[in-house]
Structure formats: C-alpha cells, structure tokens
Amino acid sequence: MQGSSTPVPEQVENFKQEVLTRLRYDVGKDAADAYAHDWFEALALAARRYIVDGWDEASHSIDRGRRKRVYYLSLEFLIGRLLIDNLSNLGLLEIAREALLQLGVDLEQVRLAEPDAALGNGGLGRLAACFMESMATLDIPAYGYGIRYEHGLFRQSIADGWQQEQPETWLDFGNPWEFERPECSISIGFGGSVYALNGSDGSARQHWEPMERLRAVAYDMPIVGWRRAGVNTLRLWRARGEETLKLDRFNAGDHLGAVADTARAESISRVLYPADSTEAGQELRLRQEYFFVSASLQDLLQRHLGQGLALASLPARVAIQLNDTHPAIAVAELMRLLLDDHYLQWEQAWGLTVATLSYTNHTLLPEALESWPVALMERLLPRHMQIIYLVNAFHIDALRAKDIHDFALLRAVSLIEEDNGRRVRMGNLAFLGSHSVNGVSALHTELMRETVFRDLHRLYPARISNKTNGVTFRRWLFQANPELTGLLCECLGRELLDDPERRLRGLEAHAGDAAVQRGFAQQRRHNKARLAQLVEERLGIRLDVEALFDVQVKRIHEYKRQLLNLLHAVALYQDIRNDPAAPRLPRVKIFAGKAAPSYHQAKLIIKLANDIARIVNDDPTVRGLLKVVFIPNYNVSLAEAIIPAADLSEQISTAGLEASGTSNMKFALNGALTIGTLDGANVEMSERIGLENLFIFGLTAQQVEARKHAGELSMAGEIAASPRLQEALQAIGSGVFSPDDANRYTALVEGLRHDDRFMLCADFEAYWQAQARVEALWREPARWWHAAVLNTARVGWFSSDRTIREYAEEIWKVPVGG
Ligand code: 26Q
C-alpha cells in the first residue's frame, strides 16, 4: 500500500533480529509468551535505534552551523499514537510489517496496543502536534516545550447516556519513546519576596527570594520528519520535589511534612486541565503555566550561552512561539532572567524579549480570554508582578508621549483590568511582549483586529498577521487512509508522497473519470465497513454501509452547535413518522466528543444525543433509515478511524466563533463533503474548493453580530415560521425522548426560544435546506463523487507544511529545508 514498495529481505531480517533482541533483553519476554503490548514495546525500541543517531547528529550540526532554533511553547501536545507515524516517516513501515509477519504477529494488533498520548484537549493541542511533525519534515530546527502530564485528558465513558470521566493513565506501562534526562533538572521558584540590592557597580537590582522551590526534569521524545528529513525534540517537563529541602526536613524529624511538600510540588505535572476554554483562574493552573515556561526559558538560555553566544544575539538564534496565552507569563519571565540573572538594562532586555517572542491567538470567546487576579500573581510570582507593572507603566507613558490621552483607550490597552477585581490580562501581555501576533484563519484574524485587539491593533497596526491552520497529511491521509493513499499513488505517481500539497492538484483532471470515482467509492465503503465493525463491537449498533455517514466529531460546545445537528435528526425522525411510505435516504448521524467535566449544558447535549439515539434506533417505523450513534471517548486514534469513513463533515459553528477548525481540513482531504457555516477556515476552504463542492448555509459572522447587537435573541418569529422546528422543539421539550424524566430538556428548549445566543433557531431552516441539497446530490453518485474527488484535489493548501513555511518565513525568519 502506502509505504515503500516491497521491502528488501536483508533489511527485513535485520529488523526482525533487532525486534527479537529488544523483546528478549529490554522487555524481558520470549516470543512465545509476548503480549501485543510487549511486541509494541520491542518494536518501538527497535525503531528508536534507527532514530537516535540521526537525532544526535541533527542536534550537533545545528549547533555547529549556529542555526536558529524555533521553540514552540504549548501546554498541550495531542500526539496520539506514535508507532506508525515513526515507522512510516523512517521508511520502515513495510519492513516492520513483513518482519512481524514472519514472526507470526499482526502489525495492526501491535499498533492497537499503544496508548494514545492525550496531552491535549482538542484543536490547539492537535495543531501543536501537526506543527512538530511539519517542522521536522521541513528540517526546521525546533523544540516543543510542554508538560509531561501523568494523566492526559480524561477517558470518557457513557453510563445511561451521561458522560462519566475516568482518569487517563497512558504511562502505566511506561513510554518507550521517551528519554528521561535526570541531569537536565531546573530549579523553579514560587512565592517569597523581592529585595532591592545594589550591584557591584552601584546600580539598583532586584533579588527575588522564592519561598518554595521545586525542580523541572526533562523528558525528551524525538520527532522524526518524513524520510528522516530532520529529527527534532519534544521536551516535556516533570515536576519533582527539591531533594535538598526534603532532606533538611527529614533530618529535622519532619517526615510527614517533607513528604507533603514533595507531593504538593509534584502535583504540578499530575494532570491536564480538561477545559477547552478558561474556567475560573485556579492557582494550580497558573503554577503549571509558570513552571513549564520558566524551565523552558532557562533551558534555552543555557543552550544559547553554552554555545558561547552573547545575549544580544538571542533573536538571531532563537524564535519562541507562544501557543495561545497559556505560556504568556514568558514575557515577564524572560525579562526577569535578563534583568536579574544577567544584569541587562531594561531597554535592552525589553528589545530582546519582544524580538524573540511571538504569540498565536486561538479564540475570541470572551470567557476564554485568560486573566489572573493581581492578588494571586503577587503571592505566587511577586517579581513578575513588579515587572508587569513596569511594562504597563512604560507602555502607557509611551502612549502619553505620543499625545494619546483618551482615558477609555488607555484603560482598554492596559495590562491590568480594573473593574472586575484587579486582574492581569494575559492577552494584552502576550501582545505587547511579542513582535508578531497571529490569528489562525483569515476571518478569525480579521475579527481579532476588530474585536479583542481592536485598540492595541490601532496602536501597533503591523503586529497582527494571519497564519491559516493546516494539518499534517502524513498522519491524516497516508496513515489514516492507506486505501485512498494507494489509489492516489496509482493515479498521480508515488511522488505524491513527497509533495502532497502540490501533487494532489493533479487529481482535478481525473475528477470526472469514472474509474477514479469508483475507486473513491470503494475506498469509502471499505472504511465505512471498518467503522461499522467498531461501532457494532463497542455499542452493539449495526450500521448500513450504504447509508450516508453524516459525522460531527469535536469537543462538545454550545457554539459548535451539536444541538443544531440533533434538531435536524429529530426533524428527520418526525418526517419519517409523519409519512413512513415516502422514499428516504438512509442516513447515519455519528457524534463523538468530550465535554468539560464542569460544563453542564455540554453534558446535557451528550445525554440528549443518547436519548434520541435510543428512541430513533429502536423505532420500527424508522426501519433503520435513520440511525444516531454517539461513540464514546473521542481521541486522535478514534478520529483516524472515523474521518476516512465520513461522507459528510459537519462544520456548523455559529459564524464568528470557531477560530479555524482543523477537522474540517482532515475530512475534506479524505474526500468528505462539508456542510458548514462561513466560519473559521471554512471560508477559505470554500474559496479554494469551490462553493459548488460544499454545502454552505446560515448567517454570516456580520449578520450574527448585527442580530446580537440589536438584541434580537428571541426566536418566536423563526419558530413560528418553521413548523418542522416547532415540532422538533416541542418533542424534545415535552419529553418524547426522555419519558423517564419529561422535563429533562424543558429549560434547554426554553433557552433556544428566548435567548438563542448561538442562533440555532435562526439558522435552522437554512440548515434544513442545505441538508436537502446534500440528499439531492447523494442521489446522483457521479456528481457526488466528482465533488468528493475535487475536495481531495483542492485541499492541498491546508497542509501544515504550508502553514509552517509561512511562520518560518514571516515570523521566525528561519530558512526552510525539506
Ligand atoms: C485555559 C485556562 C485554563 C484551563 C484551560 C484553558 C484552555 C485550554 C485549552 C483554553 C483553551 C484551550 C483550547 C483551545 C482550542 O483548542 N482552540 C481551538 O484551536 C484550534 C487550533 O487553532 C482552532 O482550529 C479552533 O477553532 C479553536 O477552537
């Protein structure tokens, strides 16, 4: 299929011996009694052998060549499984498959034994993982810096229709991809006080004496680029108690106290926060943010100075990208290190900080904009709070010097929010401390300029730019869909594998070709059958592979409007019940996604999906023409199984609220057609793919804004005008799907009637009509598959290689190889 062609027997033999050696001497098992996980470990360790030399060599040659490095600071890296990714990029996939076959082992079973590294919530974390792979592929020297959470995102199960959360324990059997670096252990302080001192030259200096100290220990994972172009490092920090302090307390007889302090310190890297938008500022979260930022900045400064380079050359050798505001404390920490540890003057330190840092914004939702209470900052990070006050003072002074005295404007651009208790605005801090600020789609960037950063943008009009997101085609096409990849290679040649971004275009010429269309349809059926098997195993629900697979998989959020999709399901159900004899298109509505544990409305939406599923799937009148399934525990691996099996991709957020979306790109790459609003990257996708090859509907961002501005949130008119919507709301609200608790959804439905902030009712009829267009096209297979082929052919621009090239050229100023 996709990997290299038939493997050379000698390579297979060598690899086989390597795997057997690892199995015996590192895993401690004999082939006869090895479990799938033992084989996974042996295989991963064998693959590591092929990685390490290149990794080491890469890092030395970057040092020797004094090449500039990119540091991607992110609290999330949603990497998923790595086995196939690494084997495939190393060019070892077919060799490994054959070697295992000769040992009587199925690579597919071994693949499944690897736990997902779920060190992220959703889009932002997955983007960081795609970027790491693309940077390695483009041979851009880079480090990803984050936290080695002991527990990643919770596991979701469904009990009686409700989401239940279980701890995720990916490290239970160890992690064969990581290298612990106990010698790389960095001291991190919290609390305490700041003293003014005089330097030896008489200059005034500040000295921070933290009350508490702990250590950050490095764990490295190699990230291999396609065809080993580059090998970069993902360095994740683990929190450890400070040994010396612990010993002091032990010796003083305070055994329990010493252990409690250690446990408190180590709780910092215990668990990933499971919200994909900010919740009330919690101290532990701020401690996580500072912990990993401080460790990362100290580490990279050490590397810079260790090469004999001067601090003045920092921006020439180092580019630091902040993934949202989560690492924004880096602005104050870098200043602190330069001022207090390296004795730079304020102006020089500030110049270097701004020239080195850049910041990506991923959301405009007001509730997701991070801010921290001044009192908490003062207690936890007193020196940083001083620096933030000083940055703010210089910033406001500079504006006054430019004759800007407008009080409202000064208030809006201040780092301190005054009216909601005093808080530090992390977005403004990141903006001021960076030379470049970017959004993640054209629409989102435009809205950033007009809303959250309106005033700062007027003061610094050149600072904001757009970098539309992308996804790595190696994972989301080659690995997730080897059948389609094989077909594309037959059609376009194997060169496709090295340059999918451009080569896919060649497919346009074949869009009308009946054989290619047939190939697409066959591949899809194969993937649908595989998904149907998974659904039957996990849920006991049988799916008809002839039906239209209509898929919405992503975090559960009101703005993403899973509820609009459910209203459509209910309306379809009623249509069938009202006229059972009418001809129908069989359809399966597939949902998956996690809700933040404290987000009650999102959890209620999951329950509603399951309630509707139970009633609809069991209703004999429906005769299997409509099925609704909610697949539990959405993660990267499940996405890899679902996306290639989708006919229709639901991207239906309220316009203006989804910054970009990235699953929209993965679906289109695999040939699904999109039904969506003009939101986030959907806008650019429809421009590139052609409006006639997607189903766009609904209010635009401008129209949504106008309605909100006019206070038109009551939907009585819309509901009265749509008998279908009326009936669906009535059914849900009155307990048709919740006979055990007739009022379960009464308040939910009342909300839609009177305070429809996400415009479900306003968009319902347009959505219904768009779904009717979907059905009309599905009934004409030649036209459907023509559009499907064009989706794959024209989505090349949404490769993360393209995105990374733009960051490299326009923000980081690093040369691109690869
Ligand atoms: C912040 C503070 C405290 C706890 C949690 C958080 C937190 C964690 C994760 C806030 C936000 C996130 C994640 C946001 C996210 O995934 N945003 C998505 O980013 C994608 C990549 O750019 C976009 O495609 C999506 O549109 C955007 O929603």
CSV table of C-alpha atoms in Angstrom, one decimal, residues 48 148 178-184 217-220 238 240:
chain,number,residue,atom,x,y,z
A,48,ARG,CA,14.4,4.1,18.3
A,148,ARG,CA,4.7,15.6,30.8
A,178,GLU,CA,10.8,9.0,25.8
A,179,PHE,CA,14.3,9.6,27.2
A,180,GLU,CA,14.5,10.7,30.8
A,181,ARG,CA,17.2,13.3,31.3
A,182,PRO,CA,17.8,13.4,35.0
A,183,GLU,CA,20.8,15.6,34.5
A,184,CYS,CA,18.7,18.2,32.9
A,217,VAL,CA,13.1,17.3,35.0
A,218,ALA,CA,13.3,16.9,31.2
A,219,TYR,CA,11.8,14.0,29.3
A,220,ASP,CA,12.6,14.1,25.6
A,238,ARG,CA,8.0,16.7,35.0
A,240,ARG,CA,9.9,16.9,41.3
